[in-house]
Amino acid sequence: MKTFIFLTILLQIFVLQQVRTNECELTSNDNIQLTANEFIQSRQLCNILNLPTTNKRQISITGRLMDYTTRCQKSISNANVEIIRIRLNHRSVCSNIYHSNSDGYFNLTNLIIDFNEEVFLRLTAPSYKTIYKKIHFPLSYDQSVEMILNWKIVLSKDIKQSQSQDDQRMKSIVDTLLSEMTLDEKIGQLNLEGVGFNADGPVITNEQRERIRRGEIGAVLNIFTPQAIRQLQELAINSSRLKVPFIFGFDVIHGHKTIFPIPLALSATWNMTLIEQSARIAAREATADALNWVFSPMVDIAHDPRWGRILEGAGEDPYLGSQVAAAMVRGYQGSNISDVDTVMACFKHFGLYGAAEAGRDYNTVDMSPLRMYEFYLPPYRAAVEAGAGSVMTSFNEINGVPSTANQWLLTDLLRNQWNFTGFVVTDATAMYELIPHGLGNLQEVSARSLNAGVDLDMGSQGFLSTLNQSVQQGKVSEQTIEQACRRVLEAKYKLGLLDDPFHYVNESRAHTDIFTKENRLAARDFARRSFVLLKNDKQILPLARSNLTITLVGPLADDRRNLLGAWSGAGDWTQAVSVLDGINQLIGNNIQVLHVKGANLLEDPDMLKLLNAYGGDIILDNRTATQMIDEALQAAQKSDVIVAVVGETQGMTGEAASRADIGLPVCQQLLLQALFNTNKPVVIVLMNGRPMTLTWEDQHATAILETWFAGTETGNAIAEVLFGYYNPAGKLTATFPRSVGQIPLYYNHKNTGRPFNSSDFLNRYKSRYLDISNDPLYPFGYGLSYTSFSFGPLNADKTQLHGDSDRLTIRFVLSNNGAYDGEEVVQLYIGDPVASVTRAVRELKNFQKVFLQARERQEISFIITTDDLKFFDSSLNYIWEEGLFNIYIGPDSVNTQSVQINWFKL
């Protein structure tokens, strides 16, 4: 009997082990000592034109991501799955990003890898640890056989016992501080003030010095450098009773000292790894200047290019905008926000700021809840889920209540629905501006903002001057003040400041980590990857590298002042590289460059006065417009091609830079008209911070290259693209209208009851314009290449699907038919033509950025699940409904192929 019992127990153990094995049959996570910093700090990022063409191997990796804490029964959806390729001999890195579906599955098929590369898989998901797996290839690997890997991979929660202990320690320290604070000191922690500084250090008024002594400032903005911040932090520590340190915040929007392309341009790369890298480098530079908090990313969806702040965001699409938001937060905050080279992110502007009426900054916003949830809220939520430590309110109202006093927005939605645990800060003086909104005097709006969920007041001093009185009058409770103070103190703890107030002050890093050669190389690579080729007739680009005479003309051809664009923060425009310098440095000895100015940037006296009042530094040429144009024409007659560098000034986009006319300034148009009349090929190089109306320019120019405001390395990046050292691969993330009369214009619009079809031109009673087409000049997702790509027929593995667990796989062959290596952004859209609420005509649901060598073909596949079919119904439930769906795949939002499928609930 004992033997039987023993064997029974042994059998049960064996069976249990087998069951667990079936549940958790996983490959071990490689113990690879690699960090994202090693990828980012590579000395040279990959140039796709220089990749080797031989010794290739083909692999496919399929797998599933599982949650270890539930014995692998819970899948991890929508994780980032990255293939990272390191070429050690070139110290360079390339990566492609994919995503797992709702069941945790990922499918990376037909990847072409070179023998000289080390290949890693990086897997990231919100609230999970990032892991790396090295892909090992046998020495006897047969190139003729595709290597197929099928893995189940554990991602463990990034919540350890030590973290739980750390949370307890944080609570203990913050509780002790709060117990020692007076009410006035608690209110003081809710006050964010700006402090000036110069070469001698911070410039502090006597009034501010006294507030610091009394503990009435919790955080400081607009000051940096280790020397200045040390002086101010020492004042807080040495003169205040409780020695609570400051948080130091700054506008690090697209780089700190090394300035990268504006965010709208970075989004045009459609490369989340690159965007994350840009934020990571910016964080390293900012912390080397002793900062620990950045007012970025801006994740506002914008449909109106008249709005100047469109340059700060990722354009018009909520799916792409969500990917960018999460990537930026990861880049800033890293895996541990207390590391000395990471900063706390502050996503903004919460919420709906990009929908300001008429594109006029600070204006009213009004929309239905359904529109909010479907088109505008997703990027904010993505930033929350990525772990952002703070959020900034917006200036606009929502449903009749301005954001800064909107309890539904800041508490019901942000905290209760989305589980945000960080702190909320107002935009500059936003609390004070509630008065002209009509919400009451400063005491009333301050009380209302605190009760709504604001924790930190930027610039209004409303909390500081009124909350004590409001407590006495019962308008706010001490408990509400203490909760806001706790959130600010917890942020200081997480940043390591309560343990070491000088945690980020290191003068040696300011000399080694800022404006380095590596960072400038990264800036150059980011810039050229952000350029969008809008037109290229007769394949005029790339230009010949010898035996060529070009006329380089335009007010921005030898300009450095405007290259950084708006919100360049601590950037030094004198360090920027002009287009003229970039061309001369790259190829100037082999060609002849005739440089002339040709025109002023603008000549409108009112705009000149306004822009120069705010640091525009625009100086008019002493010559007349006719004299400058004549000089340009004389040079053009001697040249083979004209390169005209035209666009906006840095002050014409950004905050408070809305424009009713988003075309080129008239003086620049007159120059272009004269150049077009020469019958010489004219290549327009655009510098701007928004989509522009370029219908006339598109009709006459031979080529148009959109370069945005590309940052410190602008000239070098433009030269490399013009002369074919890099093949442009950017795609628009915001629609370019034909006319301002079409605005707002965006790809994911809804149909009307009378949709217009251009093939039925004479049918007047449709939703149309009489004088122009409904169509944009350049649609969302659009961008050309020096090579030509073709999409083979779409092949769906089934046309009828059933239930949540079913999956649709669509395959096709992408071919590079041209003579240049290049990248194509393959875009997948879904349309739901019959639903319980009206749906957009199509919505971006996935994309892949694919590199193909000249004449190379590759099978591309997408896996679609019911998560891709979901939408918000009239009750704001996130659901999917059975029925007919159209799947569109192509190089942009218009030029697509489609397949139609039926997906049933059962």
Tab-separated table of C-alpha atoms in Angstrom, residues 150-482:
chain	number	residue	atom	x	y	z
A	150	ASN	CA	9.049	29.594	-32.835
A	151	TRP	CA	9.258	30.868	-29.279
A	152	LYS	CA	7.078	31.399	-26.273
A	153	ILE	CA	8.716	34.130	-24.237
A	154	VAL	CA	8.188	35.158	-20.637
A	155	LEU	CA	7.848	38.833	-19.810
A	156	SER	CA	7.758	39.280	-16.072
A	157	LYS	CA	6.084	42.166	-14.325
A	158	ASP	CA	8.457	44.979	-13.536
A	159	ILE	CA	7.242	44.901	-9.953
A	160	LYS	CA	9.619	43.145	-7.575
A	161	GLN	CA	9.613	42.693	-3.862
A	162	SER	CA	12.282	45.361	-3.702
A	163	GLN	CA	9.921	47.738	-5.446
A	164	SER	CA	7.217	46.950	-2.960
A	165	GLN	CA	9.704	47.690	-0.211
A	166	ASP	CA	10.668	50.874	-2.017
A	167	ASP	CA	7.022	51.918	-2.184
A	168	GLN	CA	6.755	51.376	1.555
A	169	ARG	CA	9.911	53.416	2.084
A	170	MET	CA	8.534	56.196	-0.122
A	171	LYS	CA	5.284	56.225	1.815
A	172	SER	CA	7.129	56.352	5.117
A	173	ILE	CA	9.375	59.239	4.045
A	174	VAL	CA	6.535	61.226	2.487
A	175	ASP	CA	4.248	60.570	5.481
A	176	THR	CA	6.950	61.865	7.815
A	177	LEU	CA	7.462	64.995	5.730
A	178	LEU	CA	3.738	65.685	5.546
A	179	SER	CA	3.366	65.271	9.294
A	180	GLU	CA	6.048	67.912	9.859
A	181	MET	CA	4.679	70.406	7.317
A	182	THR	CA	2.496	73.353	8.099
A	183	LEU	CA	-0.457	74.027	5.833
A	184	ASP	CA	1.456	76.899	4.215
A	185	GLU	CA	4.427	74.604	3.490
A	186	LYS	CA	2.148	72.028	1.894
A	187	ILE	CA	0.640	74.747	-0.283
A	188	GLY	CA	4.167	75.921	-1.125
A	189	GLN	CA	4.973	72.550	-2.661
A	190	LEU	CA	2.151	73.186	-5.138
A	191	ASN	CA	3.807	76.333	-6.518
A	192	LEU	CA	5.938	76.164	-9.694
A	193	GLU	CA	7.883	79.332	-10.469
A	194	GLY	CA	10.180	80.503	-13.215
A	195	VAL	CA	13.617	81.765	-12.260
A	196	GLY	CA	15.995	83.538	-14.588
A	197	PHE	CA	19.723	82.978	-14.690
A	198	ASN	CA	22.863	84.303	-16.312
A	199	ALA	CA	26.572	83.522	-16.340
A	200	ASP	CA	26.769	84.298	-12.629
A	201	GLY	CA	23.977	81.901	-11.688
A	202	PRO	CA	20.267	82.191	-10.839
A	203	VAL	CA	18.667	85.626	-10.891
A	204	ILE	CA	16.398	85.521	-7.835
A	205	THR	CA	14.253	88.405	-6.622
A	206	ASN	CA	14.168	89.238	-2.928
A	207	GLU	CA	10.530	88.141	-2.891
A	208	GLN	CA	11.430	84.738	-4.379
A	209	ARG	CA	14.307	84.356	-1.921
A	210	GLU	CA	11.892	84.902	0.931
A	211	ARG	CA	9.401	82.404	-0.527
A	212	ILE	CA	12.163	79.818	-0.768
A	213	ARG	CA	13.050	80.422	2.882
A	214	ARG	CA	9.417	79.893	3.876
A	215	GLY	CA	9.164	76.707	1.785
A	216	GLU	CA	6.676	78.240	-0.639
A	217	ILE	CA	8.183	77.038	-3.913
A	218	GLY	CA	8.017	73.372	-4.840
A	219	ALA	CA	9.501	73.346	-8.328
A	220	VAL	CA	11.407	75.654	-10.663
A	221	LEU	CA	11.400	76.030	-14.439
A	222	ASN	CA	13.507	77.747	-17.097
A	223	ILE	CA	16.860	77.306	-15.406
A	224	PHE	CA	19.623	74.820	-16.235
A	225	THR	CA	23.389	74.155	-15.959
A	226	PRO	CA	24.847	72.354	-12.936
A	227	GLN	CA	26.267	75.566	-11.488
A	228	ALA	CA	22.977	77.492	-11.547
A	229	ILE	CA	20.899	74.582	-10.297
A	230	ARG	CA	23.362	73.785	-7.497
A	231	GLN	CA	23.123	77.365	-6.242
A	232	LEU	CA	19.344	77.332	-6.236
A	233	GLN	CA	19.079	73.855	-4.718
A	234	GLU	CA	21.523	74.847	-1.976
A	235	LEU	CA	19.330	77.819	-1.198
A	236	ALA	CA	16.302	75.517	-0.829
A	237	ILE	CA	18.200	73.061	1.357
A	238	ASN	CA	20.063	75.549	3.516
A	239	SER	CA	17.464	78.233	4.070
A	240	SER	CA	14.128	76.399	4.309
A	241	ARG	CA	12.941	74.725	7.500
A	242	LEU	CA	12.324	71.231	6.113
A	243	LYS	CA	15.031	71.301	3.397
A	244	VAL	CA	12.728	69.940	0.687
A	245	PRO	CA	14.521	70.063	-2.693
A	246	PHE	CA	13.176	71.503	-5.935
A	247	ILE	CA	12.250	69.684	-9.107
A	248	PHE	CA	13.782	71.478	-12.111
A	249	GLY	CA	11.761	71.491	-15.334
A	250	PHE	CA	12.451	72.769	-18.830
A	251	ASP	CA	11.068	72.690	-22.356
A	252	VAL	CA	13.085	69.854	-23.864
A	253	ILE	CA	10.881	69.294	-26.894
A	254	HIS	CA	13.119	67.963	-29.674
A	255	GLY	CA	16.521	67.810	-28.047
A	256	HIS	CA	18.230	69.835	-25.343
A	257	LYS	CA	21.483	71.306	-26.674
A	258	THR	CA	21.760	69.014	-29.687
A	259	ILE	CA	18.543	69.889	-31.500
A	260	PHE	CA	16.759	67.202	-33.502
A	261	PRO	CA	14.019	67.730	-36.111
A	262	ILE	CA	10.751	69.119	-34.788
A	263	PRO	CA	8.385	66.421	-33.440
A	264	LEU	CA	6.140	66.568	-36.513
A	265	ALA	CA	9.221	65.752	-38.584
A	266	LEU	CA	10.325	62.950	-36.261
A	267	SER	CA	6.876	61.385	-36.591
A	268	ALA	CA	7.392	61.369	-40.382
A	269	THR	CA	10.122	58.745	-39.881
A	270	TRP	CA	7.457	56.216	-38.777
A	271	ASN	CA	10.301	54.731	-36.737
A	272	MET	CA	9.469	54.283	-33.057
A	273	THR	CA	12.956	53.087	-32.166
A	274	LEU	CA	14.453	56.254	-33.632
A	275	ILE	CA	11.907	58.445	-31.845
A	276	GLU	CA	12.643	56.698	-28.561
A	277	GLN	CA	16.355	57.208	-29.203
A	278	SER	CA	15.850	60.919	-29.766
A	279	ALA	CA	14.145	61.248	-26.375
A	280	ARG	CA	16.818	59.106	-24.709
A	281	ILE	CA	19.621	61.316	-25.997
A	282	ALA	CA	17.670	64.446	-25.050
A	283	ALA	CA	17.260	63.048	-21.524
A	284	ARG	CA	20.982	62.391	-21.232
A	285	GLU	CA	21.820	65.923	-22.294
A	286	ALA	CA	19.141	67.487	-20.091
A	287	THR	CA	20.256	65.610	-16.987
A	288	ALA	CA	23.877	66.491	-17.751
A	289	ASP	CA	22.633	70.090	-17.416
A	290	ALA	CA	21.106	69.086	-14.031
A	291	LEU	CA	17.479	69.009	-15.216
A	292	ASN	CA	15.152	66.214	-14.110
A	293	TRP	CA	11.762	67.079	-15.622
A	294	VAL	CA	10.813	67.858	-19.248
A	295	PHE	CA	7.580	69.285	-20.647
A	296	SER	CA	7.294	66.696	-23.379
A	297	PRO	CA	5.934	64.819	-25.284
A	298	MET	CA	3.137	66.882	-26.789
A	299	VAL	CA	0.635	64.292	-27.974
A	300	ASP	CA	-2.229	66.487	-29.177
A	301	ILE	CA	-3.924	65.257	-32.350
A	302	ALA	CA	-4.270	68.118	-34.850
A	303	HIS	CA	-6.383	68.374	-37.999
A	304	ASP	CA	-5.739	72.068	-38.677
A	305	PRO	CA	-2.315	73.142	-39.991
A	306	ARG	CA	-3.141	76.787	-39.321
A	307	TRP	CA	-2.466	75.938	-35.668
A	308	GLY	CA	1.202	76.726	-35.073
A	309	ARG	CA	1.692	74.059	-32.437
A	310	ILE	CA	1.026	71.279	-34.921
A	311	LEU	CA	4.839	71.166	-35.197
A	312	GLU	CA	5.119	69.815	-31.619
A	313	GLY	CA	3.005	66.717	-32.168
A	314	ALA	CA	2.796	63.600	-34.310
A	315	GLY	CA	0.101	64.780	-36.711
A	316	GLU	CA	-3.459	63.647	-37.231
A	317	ASP	CA	-3.695	59.909	-36.532
A	318	PRO	CA	-4.532	58.498	-33.069
A	319	TYR	CA	-2.874	55.109	-33.659
A	320	LEU	CA	0.430	56.547	-34.862
A	321	GLY	CA	0.216	59.313	-32.270
A	322	SER	CA	-0.164	56.707	-29.526
A	323	GLN	CA	2.909	54.832	-30.721
A	324	VAL	CA	4.934	58.062	-30.727
A	325	ALA	CA	3.675	59.094	-27.275
A	326	ALA	CA	4.711	55.799	-25.708
A	327	ALA	CA	8.102	55.826	-27.449
A	328	MET	CA	8.878	59.333	-26.208
A	329	VAL	CA	7.925	58.501	-22.623
A	330	ARG	CA	10.100	55.381	-22.710
A	331	GLY	CA	12.988	57.374	-24.109
A	332	TYR	CA	12.801	60.073	-21.469
A	333	GLN	CA	12.150	57.904	-18.425
A	334	GLY	CA	14.116	54.779	-19.342
A	335	SER	CA	13.671	51.693	-17.233
A	336	ASN	CA	14.292	53.536	-13.957
A	337	ILE	CA	13.249	57.129	-13.546
A	338	SER	CA	15.713	57.656	-10.699
A	339	ASP	CA	18.742	56.990	-12.905
A	340	VAL	CA	20.914	60.068	-13.253
A	341	ASP	CA	20.495	60.115	-17.031
A	342	THR	CA	16.676	59.877	-17.140
A	343	VAL	CA	14.056	62.566	-16.685
A	344	MET	CA	10.413	62.626	-15.731
A	345	ALA	CA	8.197	63.115	-18.777
A	346	CYS	CA	5.249	65.494	-18.770
A	347	PHE	CA	2.843	64.721	-21.588
A	348	LYS	CA	0.632	67.530	-22.829
A	349	HIS	CA	-1.731	69.218	-23.373
A	350	PHE	CA	-4.537	67.409	-21.582
A	351	GLY	CA	-6.751	67.572	-23.386
A	352	LEU	CA	-7.924	68.092	-26.954
A	353	TYR	CA	-5.759	71.213	-27.370
A	354	GLY	CA	-5.016	70.397	-31.019
A	355	ALA	CA	-8.680	70.862	-31.953
A	356	ALA	CA	-8.751	74.613	-31.304
A	357	GLU	CA	-11.403	76.230	-33.489
A	358	ALA	CA	-10.116	77.943	-36.658
A	359	GLY	CA	-6.615	76.755	-35.794
A	360	ARG	CA	-6.220	79.788	-33.521
A	361	ASP	CA	-4.098	79.094	-30.479
A	362	TYR	CA	-5.801	79.056	-27.052
A	363	ASN	CA	-9.213	79.010	-28.761
A	364	THR	CA	-12.351	77.089	-27.825
A	365	VAL	CA	-12.663	73.335	-28.385
A	366	ASP	CA	-16.055	71.676	-28.669
A	367	MET	CA	-16.733	68.100	-29.740
A	368	SER	CA	-18.827	65.071	-28.932
A	369	PRO	CA	-17.614	62.500	-26.386
A	370	LEU	CA	-17.514	59.873	-29.144
A	371	ARG	CA	-15.129	62.005	-31.189
A	372	MET	CA	-12.939	62.569	-28.130
A	373	TYR	CA	-12.585	58.870	-27.392
A	374	GLU	CA	-12.129	57.784	-30.992
A	375	PHE	CA	-9.757	60.414	-32.389
A	376	TYR	CA	-8.205	62.566	-29.661
A	377	LEU	CA	-7.830	60.721	-26.348
A	378	PRO	CA	-5.828	57.610	-27.374
A	379	PRO	CA	-2.331	59.241	-27.383
A	380	TYR	CA	-2.858	60.660	-23.886
A	381	ARG	CA	-3.848	57.253	-22.618
A	382	ALA	CA	-0.837	55.682	-24.334
A	383	ALA	CA	1.429	58.106	-22.469
A	384	VAL	CA	-0.231	57.130	-19.182
A	385	GLU	CA	0.175	53.424	-19.922
A	386	ALA	CA	3.828	53.990	-20.811
A	387	GLY	CA	4.317	55.291	-17.266
A	388	ALA	CA	4.583	59.071	-17.723
A	389	GLY	CA	5.193	60.711	-14.351
A	390	SER	CA	3.284	63.931	-14.964
A	391	VAL	CA	0.722	65.583	-17.220
A	392	MET	CA	0.116	69.219	-18.195
A	393	THR	CA	-3.346	70.715	-18.569
A	394	SER	CA	-4.414	72.543	-21.719
A	395	PHE	CA	-5.738	76.070	-22.211
A	396	ASN	CA	-8.990	75.113	-23.912
A	397	GLU	CA	-12.356	74.197	-22.515
A	398	ILE	CA	-13.977	70.768	-22.751
A	399	ASN	CA	-17.743	70.489	-22.632
A	400	GLY	CA	-17.951	74.030	-21.309
A	401	VAL	CA	-15.329	73.635	-18.549
A	402	PRO	CA	-11.686	74.616	-19.141
A	403	SER	CA	-9.237	71.762	-18.761
A	404	THR	CA	-7.488	73.208	-15.712
A	405	ALA	CA	-10.756	73.161	-13.728
A	406	ASN	CA	-12.310	70.094	-15.325
A	407	GLN	CA	-12.919	67.401	-12.723
A	408	TRP	CA	-14.291	64.931	-15.268
A	409	LEU	CA	-11.063	65.182	-17.261
A	410	LEU	CA	-8.472	65.286	-14.472
A	411	THR	CA	-10.066	62.966	-11.943
A	412	ASP	CA	-12.856	60.869	-13.401
A	413	LEU	CA	-11.066	60.050	-16.655
A	414	LEU	CA	-7.359	60.446	-15.934
A	415	ARG	CA	-7.169	58.962	-12.462
A	416	ASN	CA	-10.265	56.819	-12.010
A	417	GLN	CA	-10.533	55.316	-15.508
A	418	TRP	CA	-6.908	55.377	-16.643
A	419	ASN	CA	-5.300	54.858	-13.195
A	420	PHE	CA	-2.802	57.702	-13.576
A	421	THR	CA	-0.724	58.028	-10.383
A	422	GLY	CA	1.589	60.938	-11.195
A	423	PHE	CA	0.988	64.647	-10.685
A	424	VAL	CA	-0.903	67.209	-12.766
A	425	VAL	CA	0.644	70.589	-13.564
A	426	THR	CA	-1.058	73.516	-15.276
A	427	ASP	CA	0.290	75.093	-18.417
A	428	ALA	CA	1.837	78.527	-17.861
A	429	THR	CA	-0.653	80.828	-16.067
A	430	ALA	CA	-3.525	78.557	-17.156
A	431	MET	CA	-5.131	78.827	-13.732
A	432	TYR	CA	-5.128	82.624	-13.849
A	433	GLU	CA	-6.608	82.466	-17.352
A	434	LEU	CA	-9.702	80.767	-15.974
A	435	ILE	CA	-10.770	84.270	-14.917
A	436	PRO	CA	-11.282	85.592	-18.488
A	437	HIS	CA	-12.856	82.221	-19.309
A	438	GLY	CA	-15.561	83.341	-16.892
A	439	LEU	CA	-15.131	80.953	-13.947
A	440	GLY	CA	-14.634	83.537	-11.183
A	441	ASN	CA	-11.870	85.408	-9.396
A	442	LEU	CA	-8.422	83.982	-8.586
A	443	GLN	CA	-9.529	82.424	-5.309
A	444	GLU	CA	-12.528	80.756	-6.907
A	445	VAL	CA	-10.644	79.360	-9.914
A	446	SER	CA	-7.758	78.170	-7.714
A	447	ALA	CA	-10.105	76.254	-5.424
A	448	ARG	CA	-11.940	74.810	-8.372
A	449	SER	CA	-8.677	73.705	-10.058
A	450	LEU	CA	-7.375	71.988	-6.936
A	451	ASN	CA	-10.670	70.183	-6.385
A	452	ALA	CA	-10.684	69.143	-10.048
A	453	GLY	CA	-7.295	67.437	-9.724
A	454	VAL	CA	-4.514	69.969	-10.359
A	455	ASP	CA	-1.457	69.425	-8.152
A	456	LEU	CA	1.018	72.061	-9.321
A	457	ASP	CA	0.327	75.641	-10.401
A	458	MET	CA	2.667	77.026	-13.080
A	459	GLY	CA	3.029	80.770	-12.886
A	460	SER	CA	-0.337	81.947	-11.540
A	461	GLN	CA	0.523	81.742	-7.803
A	462	GLY	CA	-3.169	81.110	-7.270
A	463	PHE	CA	-2.631	78.253	-4.834
A	464	LEU	CA	0.009	80.185	-2.930
A	465	SER	CA	-2.084	83.312	-2.479
A	466	THR	CA	-5.591	81.900	-1.973
A	467	LEU	CA	-5.722	78.302	-0.722
A	468	ASN	CA	-5.215	79.147	2.956
A	469	GLN	CA	-8.240	81.413	2.828
A	470	SER	CA	-10.219	78.820	0.882
A	471	VAL	CA	-9.542	76.229	3.599
A	472	GLN	CA	-10.843	78.623	6.238
A	473	GLN	CA	-13.975	79.239	4.157
A	474	GLY	CA	-14.532	75.534	3.492
A	475	LYS	CA	-14.015	75.800	-0.292
A	476	VAL	CA	-11.205	73.238	-0.222
A	477	SER	CA	-10.144	70.724	2.380
A	478	GLU	CA	-6.736	70.273	3.978
A	479	GLN	CA	-6.972	66.630	2.876
A	480	THR	CA	-7.203	67.700	-0.794
A	481	ILE	CA	-4.169	69.968	-0.384
A	482	GLU	CA	-2.259	67.169	1.344
